[in-house]
Short mmCIF file of C-alpha atoms and ligand atoms in Angstrom, two decimals:
data_model
loop_
_atom_site.label_atom_id
_atom_site.label_comp_id
_atom_site.label_asym_id
_atom_site.label_seq_id
_atom_site.Cartn_x
_atom_site.Cartn_y
_atom_site.Cartn_z
CA MET A 9 104.31 101.72 92.33
CA LEU A 10 104.41 104.16 95.22
CA LYS A 11 105.95 102.30 98.15
CA ILE A 12 105.94 99.06 100.11
CA GLU A 13 102.53 99.36 101.73
CA HIS A 14 102.97 96.31 103.94
CA ILE A 15 104.68 92.97 104.37
CA GLY A 16 102.37 90.03 105.00
CA ILE A 17 103.47 87.36 107.48
CA ALA A 18 101.69 84.03 107.89
CA VAL A 19 101.23 83.03 111.54
CA ARG A 20 99.58 80.10 113.27
CA ASP A 21 98.14 81.98 116.24
CA LEU A 22 97.22 85.63 115.73
CA ALA A 23 96.85 86.46 119.43
CA ARG A 24 100.27 85.09 120.29
CA SER A 25 101.88 86.75 117.28
CA ASN A 26 100.22 90.07 118.09
CA ALA A 27 101.94 89.95 121.47
CA LEU A 28 105.26 88.94 119.90
CA PHE A 29 105.20 91.68 117.26
CA ALA A 30 104.15 94.28 119.83
CA GLN A 31 107.32 93.35 121.72
CA LEU A 32 109.39 93.39 118.55
CA LEU A 33 108.11 96.70 117.19
CA GLY A 34 107.55 98.44 120.51
CA ALA A 35 103.92 99.25 119.75
CA PRO A 36 100.73 97.20 119.58
CA HIS A 37 98.68 96.40 116.50
CA TYR A 38 96.20 99.11 115.57
CA LYS A 39 93.59 96.94 113.91
CA ILE A 40 92.26 93.40 113.67
CA GLU A 41 90.14 92.49 110.69
CA ALA A 42 88.63 89.27 109.34
CA VAL A 43 88.70 88.97 105.55
CA ASP A 44 86.11 86.32 104.83
CA SER A 45 86.81 86.18 101.09
CA GLU A 46 90.41 85.12 101.85
CA HIS A 47 89.57 82.97 104.91
CA VAL A 48 91.98 84.94 107.07
CA ASN A 49 92.09 86.96 110.25
CA THR A 50 94.53 89.83 109.99
CA SER A 51 96.15 92.37 112.26
CA PHE A 52 98.14 95.45 111.32
CA PHE A 53 101.12 97.23 112.84
CA ARG A 54 102.54 100.54 111.69
CA ILE A 55 106.25 100.67 111.01
CA GLY A 56 107.30 104.04 109.61
CA GLU A 57 105.33 104.66 106.47
CA SER A 58 104.78 100.93 105.95
CA LYS A 59 102.90 98.26 107.84
CA ILE A 60 103.21 94.67 108.94
CA GLU A 61 100.17 92.49 108.28
CA LEU A 62 99.87 89.27 110.26
CA LEU A 63 97.67 86.62 108.66
CA GLU A 64 96.09 83.69 110.47
CA ALA A 65 93.93 81.09 108.70
CA SER A 66 90.30 81.30 109.76
CA ASP A 67 89.55 77.81 108.44
CA PRO A 68 91.49 74.83 107.04
CA ALA A 69 90.66 75.79 103.42
CA SER A 70 92.47 79.09 103.82
CA PRO A 71 95.45 79.75 101.54
CA ILE A 72 97.31 80.68 104.73
CA ALA A 73 96.67 77.23 106.22
CA ARG A 74 98.05 75.63 103.05
CA PHE A 75 101.04 77.98 103.03
CA ILE A 76 101.93 77.14 106.65
CA ASP A 77 101.47 73.41 106.02
CA LYS A 78 103.94 73.57 103.16
CA ARG A 79 106.45 76.15 104.33
CA GLY A 80 105.79 76.99 107.94
CA GLU A 81 105.22 80.44 109.36
CA GLY A 82 107.00 83.36 107.77
CA ILE A 83 106.93 86.06 105.14
CA HIS A 84 103.97 85.43 102.86
CA HIS A 85 103.73 88.43 100.53
CA LEU A 86 104.94 91.91 99.68
CA ALA A 87 102.31 94.54 99.07
CA PHE A 88 103.01 97.53 96.86
CA GLU A 89 100.79 100.58 96.98
CA VAL A 90 99.66 101.82 93.59
CA ALA A 91 97.72 104.90 92.59
CA ASP A 92 95.60 103.16 89.95
CA ILE A 93 95.27 99.43 90.46
CA GLU A 94 93.45 98.75 87.19
CA ALA A 95 96.17 100.52 85.20
CA GLU A 96 98.93 98.62 87.06
CA MET A 97 97.15 95.31 86.48
CA GLN A 98 96.97 96.04 82.76
CA ARG A 99 100.59 97.13 82.64
CA LEU A 100 101.86 94.06 84.51
CA ALA A 101 99.72 91.63 82.50
CA ALA A 102 101.16 93.17 79.33
CA GLU A 103 104.67 92.65 80.80
CA GLY A 104 103.90 88.95 81.18
CA PHE A 105 103.11 88.71 84.89
CA THR A 106 100.35 86.29 85.89
CA LEU A 107 97.53 87.99 87.77
CA LEU A 108 95.72 85.79 90.29
CA ASN A 109 92.51 87.77 89.98
CA GLU A 110 91.11 89.43 86.90
CA ARG A 111 89.43 92.26 88.76
CA PRO A 112 90.56 94.15 91.85
CA LYS A 113 88.93 92.73 94.94
CA ARG A 114 88.24 94.04 98.40
CA GLY A 115 91.11 93.26 100.77
CA ALA A 116 91.85 94.07 104.39
CA ASP A 117 92.49 97.58 105.67
CA ASN A 118 90.20 99.39 103.22
CA LYS A 119 92.07 98.38 100.08
CA LEU A 120 91.37 97.16 96.59
CA VAL A 121 93.88 94.39 95.93
CA CYS A 122 95.21 92.10 93.23
CA PHE A 123 97.81 89.34 93.61
CA LEU A 124 100.50 88.28 91.14
CA HIS A 125 101.50 84.64 90.90
CA PRO A 126 104.81 83.97 92.70
CA LYS A 127 106.02 81.98 89.70
CA SER A 128 106.09 85.17 87.67
CA ALA A 129 107.98 87.15 90.33
CA ASN A 130 110.97 85.07 91.48
CA GLY A 131 108.91 83.18 94.03
CA VAL A 132 107.50 86.31 95.67
CA LEU A 133 103.76 86.61 96.09
CA VAL A 134 103.11 90.25 95.18
CA GLU A 135 100.01 92.16 96.23
CA LEU A 136 99.03 95.40 94.55
CA CYS A 137 96.86 97.59 96.70
CA GLN A 138 95.07 100.85 96.29
CA GLU A 139 93.40 102.74 99.12
CA ILE A 140 89.63 102.92 98.70
CA PRO A 141 88.54 106.56 98.81
CA ALA A 142 86.57 107.33 101.98
CA ALA A 143 83.21 108.09 100.38
CA ASP A 144 83.17 106.11 97.16
CA PRO A 145 79.55 105.05 96.57
CA ALA A 146 80.69 102.38 94.10
CA THR A 147 82.43 100.41 96.84
CA ASP A 148 80.40 101.34 99.93
CA GLY A 149 78.69 98.34 101.35
CA MET A 150 80.61 95.86 99.18
CA ASP A 151 81.32 93.04 101.69
ZN1 LIG B 17 98.46 91.96 102.31
#
């Protein structure tokens, strides 16, 4: 694990929260991205070498909608940057952590991601993420 890549925060209204976090952090978001596979709209803020990711449900079936229904807005996940996501997934599975996806999948912000079940990590939803190399023909045009 290399660093905390970002902290994910579930919000009801991305536009309003973008304005709020711009006030809080003193700088606006640098990107908005819809992740259709996760049914979310996201925005990203830089904070030092880490980021804040705001997540808004894009439809009622979104995991973010269910999260907010149950627990309200707030911190949703911690994302750790890894150099080799497949190796980390194997290592963590061998350590007894429950992986929520068997293969890395395409996440927001040009990342391959995998989630760990919160039940295996003291209630924390953990995201592993690995930057997708700029010109990797294997992942170009995935979406
Ligand atoms: Zn995330």
